[in-house]
mmCIF file of C-alpha atoms in Angstrom:
data_model
loop_
_atom_site.group_PDB
_atom_site.id
_atom_site.type_symbol
_atom_site.label_atom_id
_atom_site.label_comp_id
_atom_site.label_asym_id
_atom_site.label_seq_id
_atom_site.Cartn_x
_atom_site.Cartn_y
_atom_site.Cartn_z
ATOM 1 C CA THR A 2 13.872 17.624 -6.737
ATOM 2 C CA GLU A 3 16.140 17.578 -3.735
ATOM 3 C CA PRO A 4 15.128 15.111 -0.979
ATOM 4 C CA ASP A 5 14.332 17.857 1.560
ATOM 5 C CA GLU A 6 12.157 19.709 -0.949
ATOM 6 C CA ALA A 7 10.414 16.470 -1.909
ATOM 7 C CA ARG A 8 9.641 15.764 1.771
ATOM 8 C CA LYS A 9 8.304 19.300 2.209
ATOM 9 C CA GLN A 10 6.020 18.941 -0.805
ATOM 10 C CA ALA A 11 4.834 15.515 0.341
ATOM 11 C CA MET A 12 3.873 16.886 3.757
ATOM 12 C CA GLU A 13 1.897 19.699 2.102
ATOM 13 C CA LEU A 14 -0.079 17.260 -0.038
ATOM 14 C CA GLY A 15 -3.468 16.459 1.435
ATOM 15 C CA MET A 16 -4.678 12.849 1.389
ATOM 16 C CA ARG A 17 -7.819 13.703 -0.598
ATOM 17 C CA ASP A 18 -5.778 15.591 -3.214
ATOM 18 C CA ALA A 19 -3.233 12.786 -3.457
ATOM 19 C CA VAL A 20 -5.934 10.140 -3.947
ATOM 20 C CA GLY A 21 -7.453 12.421 -6.602
ATOM 21 C CA GLU A 22 -4.096 12.586 -8.395
ATOM 22 C CA ILE A 23 -3.827 8.799 -8.352
ATOM 23 C CA GLN A 24 -7.368 8.474 -9.700
ATOM 24 C CA ALA A 25 -6.538 10.990 -12.455
ATOM 25 C CA ALA A 26 -3.561 8.831 -13.455
ATOM 26 C CA ILE A 27 -5.799 5.746 -13.533
ATOM 27 C CA ASP A 28 -8.378 7.598 -15.627
ATOM 28 C CA TYR A 29 -5.644 8.560 -18.090
ATOM 29 C CA LEU A 30 -4.319 4.996 -18.248
ATOM 30 C CA LYS A 31 -7.805 3.627 -18.962
ATOM 31 C CA GLY A 32 -7.607 5.272 -22.376
ATOM 32 C CA GLN A 33 -4.271 3.722 -23.303
ATOM 33 C CA ASP A 34 -4.044 0.667 -25.551
ATOM 34 C CA VAL A 35 -1.259 -0.916 -23.484
ATOM 35 C CA VAL A 36 -3.443 -1.310 -20.387
ATOM 36 C CA ASN A 37 -5.611 -4.378 -19.791
ATOM 37 C CA GLY A 38 -8.073 -2.458 -17.615
ATOM 38 C CA ARG A 39 -6.867 -3.917 -14.310
ATOM 39 C CA PHE A 40 -4.878 -1.670 -12.009
ATOM 40 C CA GLY A 41 -2.534 -2.485 -9.168
ATOM 41 C CA ILE A 42 -1.045 -0.013 -6.752
ATOM 42 C CA VAL A 43 1.975 -0.254 -4.451
ATOM 43 C CA GLY A 44 3.383 2.299 -2.030
ATOM 44 C CA PHE A 45 5.837 2.714 0.815
ATOM 45 C CA CYS A 46 5.402 4.670 4.070
ATOM 46 C CA MET A 47 3.211 7.673 3.169
ATOM 47 C CA GLY A 48 2.688 5.992 -0.187
ATOM 48 C CA GLY A 49 1.466 2.894 1.639
ATOM 49 C CA GLY A 50 -1.191 4.991 3.326
ATOM 50 C CA LEU A 51 -2.113 6.444 -0.064
ATOM 51 C CA VAL A 52 -2.454 2.921 -1.459
ATOM 52 C CA LEU A 53 -4.946 2.073 1.266
ATOM 53 C CA GLN A 54 -6.912 5.309 0.915
ATOM 54 C CA THR A 55 -7.066 4.859 -2.856
ATOM 55 C CA ALA A 56 -8.388 1.336 -2.323
ATOM 56 C CA VAL A 57 -11.146 2.842 -0.157
ATOM 57 C CA HIS A 58 -12.112 5.548 -2.657
ATOM 58 C CA SER A 59 -11.553 3.946 -6.072
ATOM 59 C CA SER A 60 -13.377 0.996 -7.562
ATOM 60 C CA ASP A 61 -10.717 0.941 -10.292
ATOM 61 C CA ILE A 62 -8.098 -0.722 -8.063
ATOM 62 C CA HIS A 63 -7.853 -4.497 -8.544
ATOM 63 C CA ALA A 64 -4.882 -5.218 -6.247
ATOM 64 C CA ALA A 65 -3.187 -3.104 -3.592
ATOM 65 C CA VAL A 66 0.105 -3.541 -1.748
ATOM 66 C CA PRO A 67 0.913 -1.112 1.066
ATOM 67 C CA PHE A 68 4.310 -1.297 2.734
ATOM 68 C CA TYR A 69 4.140 0.108 6.297
ATOM 69 C CA GLY A 70 1.529 2.788 5.597
ATOM 70 C CA SER A 71 -1.115 4.161 7.947
ATOM 71 C CA PRO A 72 -3.694 1.376 8.390
ATOM 72 C CA LEU A 73 -7.395 1.766 7.673
ATOM 73 C CA SER A 74 -10.112 1.915 10.287
ATOM 74 C CA ALA A 75 -12.665 -0.903 10.311
ATOM 75 C CA GLY A 76 -15.182 1.416 8.640
ATOM 76 C CA GLU A 77 -12.757 2.299 5.860
ATOM 77 C CA ALA A 78 -11.753 -1.340 5.389
ATOM 78 C CA ALA A 79 -15.421 -2.235 4.892
ATOM 79 C CA GLN A 80 -15.443 -0.018 1.774
ATOM 80 C CA VAL A 81 -12.508 -1.773 0.068
ATOM 81 C CA THR A 82 -13.070 -4.247 -2.759
ATOM 82 C CA ALA A 83 -9.485 -4.750 -4.002
ATOM 83 C CA PRO A 84 -7.348 -7.578 -2.597
ATOM 84 C CA ILE A 85 -4.855 -6.145 -0.082
ATOM 85 C CA LEU A 86 -1.362 -7.512 0.642
ATOM 86 C CA SER A 87 0.323 -5.654 3.531
ATOM 87 C CA PHE A 88 3.846 -5.597 4.923
ATOM 88 C CA LEU A 89 5.081 -4.339 8.275
ATOM 89 C CA GLY A 90 8.151 -4.856 10.432
ATOM 90 C CA SER A 91 7.765 -5.904 14.066
ATOM 91 C CA ARG A 92 10.007 -2.973 15.072
ATOM 92 C CA ASP A 93 8.007 -0.383 13.098
ATOM 93 C CA GLY A 94 6.388 2.501 14.966
ATOM 94 C CA ILE A 95 3.081 1.415 13.429
ATOM 95 C CA SER A 96 1.579 -1.244 15.654
ATOM 96 C CA ALA A 97 1.069 -4.732 14.314
ATOM 97 C CA SER A 98 -2.250 -4.849 16.168
ATOM 98 C CA SER A 99 -3.557 -1.960 14.052
ATOM 99 C CA TYR A 100 -2.727 -3.934 10.911
ATOM 100 C CA GLU A 101 -4.226 -7.096 12.372
ATOM 101 C CA ALA A 102 -7.447 -5.173 13.104
ATOM 102 C CA MET A 103 -7.501 -3.776 9.563
ATOM 103 C CA HIS A 104 -7.044 -7.227 8.064
ATOM 104 C CA ALA A 105 -9.749 -8.677 10.314
ATOM 105 C CA ALA A 106 -12.112 -5.979 9.012
ATOM 106 C CA LEU A 107 -11.097 -6.757 5.415
ATOM 107 C CA THR A 108 -11.799 -10.447 6.009
ATOM 108 C CA GLU A 109 -15.169 -9.599 7.552
ATOM 109 C CA ALA A 110 -15.959 -7.507 4.454
ATOM 110 C CA GLY A 111 -15.106 -10.477 2.221
ATOM 111 C CA VAL A 112 -11.964 -8.882 0.784
ATOM 112 C CA ALA A 113 -9.043 -11.153 -0.122
ATOM 113 C CA ASN A 114 -6.114 -10.089 2.023
ATOM 114 C CA LYS A 115 -2.819 -11.137 3.552
ATOM 115 C CA PHE A 116 -0.713 -9.500 6.253
ATOM 116 C CA ASN A 117 3.027 -10.160 6.583
ATOM 117 C CA LEU A 118 4.839 -9.128 9.750
ATOM 118 C CA TYR A 119 8.627 -9.420 9.517
ATOM 119 C CA ASP A 120 10.208 -10.232 12.873
ATOM 120 C CA GLY A 121 12.918 -7.722 13.753
ATOM 121 C CA ALA A 122 12.340 -5.521 10.704
ATOM 122 C CA GLN A 123 12.062 -1.768 11.165
ATOM 123 C CA HIS A 124 10.099 0.933 9.374
ATOM 124 C CA ALA A 125 11.389 1.379 5.808
ATOM 125 C CA PHE A 126 12.881 -2.130 5.779
ATOM 126 C CA PHE A 127 12.582 -2.095 1.981
ATOM 127 C CA ASN A 128 14.667 1.067 1.481
ATOM 128 C CA ASP A 129 18.199 -0.055 0.644
ATOM 129 C CA THR A 130 19.602 3.447 1.223
ATOM 130 C CA ARG A 131 18.752 3.404 4.939
ATOM 131 C CA ALA A 132 20.225 1.620 7.947
ATOM 132 C CA SER A 133 16.803 0.011 8.501
ATOM 133 C CA TYR A 134 17.127 -1.988 5.255
ATOM 134 C CA ASP A 135 16.455 -5.681 5.797
ATOM 135 C CA GLU A 136 17.513 -7.575 2.687
ATOM 136 C CA ALA A 137 15.759 -10.850 3.518
ATOM 137 C CA ALA A 138 12.465 -9.120 4.337
ATOM 138 C CA ALA A 139 12.720 -6.856 1.284
ATOM 139 C CA LEU A 140 13.402 -9.710 -1.129
ATOM 140 C CA ASP A 141 10.590 -11.823 0.295
ATOM 141 C CA ALA A 142 8.134 -8.913 0.277
ATOM 142 C CA TRP A 143 8.967 -7.998 -3.310
ATOM 143 C CA GLN A 144 8.476 -11.554 -4.545
ATOM 144 C CA GLN A 145 5.137 -11.698 -2.743
ATOM 145 C CA THR A 146 4.190 -8.357 -4.328
ATOM 146 C CA LEU A 147 4.946 -9.674 -7.811
ATOM 147 C CA ASP A 148 3.011 -12.871 -7.096
ATOM 148 C CA TRP A 149 0.029 -10.863 -5.761
ATOM 149 C CA PHE A 150 -0.102 -8.731 -8.880
ATOM 150 C CA GLU A 151 0.267 -11.807 -11.072
ATOM 151 C CA MET A 152 -2.678 -13.405 -9.276
ATOM 152 C CA TYR A 153 -5.037 -10.427 -9.345
ATOM 153 C CA LEU A 154 -4.024 -8.457 -12.418
#
């Protein structure tokens, strides 16, 4: 799919439908011999928001890592059971305070969580095809992601 067509299709995809697709993939994987029964999920930008919404709506998620996705409300965060590791750049259009509030709500709900704010990093700091790429932040975030999954999966 061409990038413009992929963006168009992504914008047409409703959050509820997307979370349903992710749950369908998890349900399929549950029946596979190569899966240990513990599921982690990672996503970037819109995918980061999908990670968080899936963590709200699926008890099958055991670790979640959103990169600069739309943060959860306090009410949504109270429904999460999976440990959440979040990444955001200080120069992202998403406010750090909204992530801090989400993580405070996760803590209040007793959910293991960690929030990383990279000073000077922009939205999509992990995407090495964009001018916003921040190699130091991306490398650190990826290592933390691997460590998080190792710990919880």
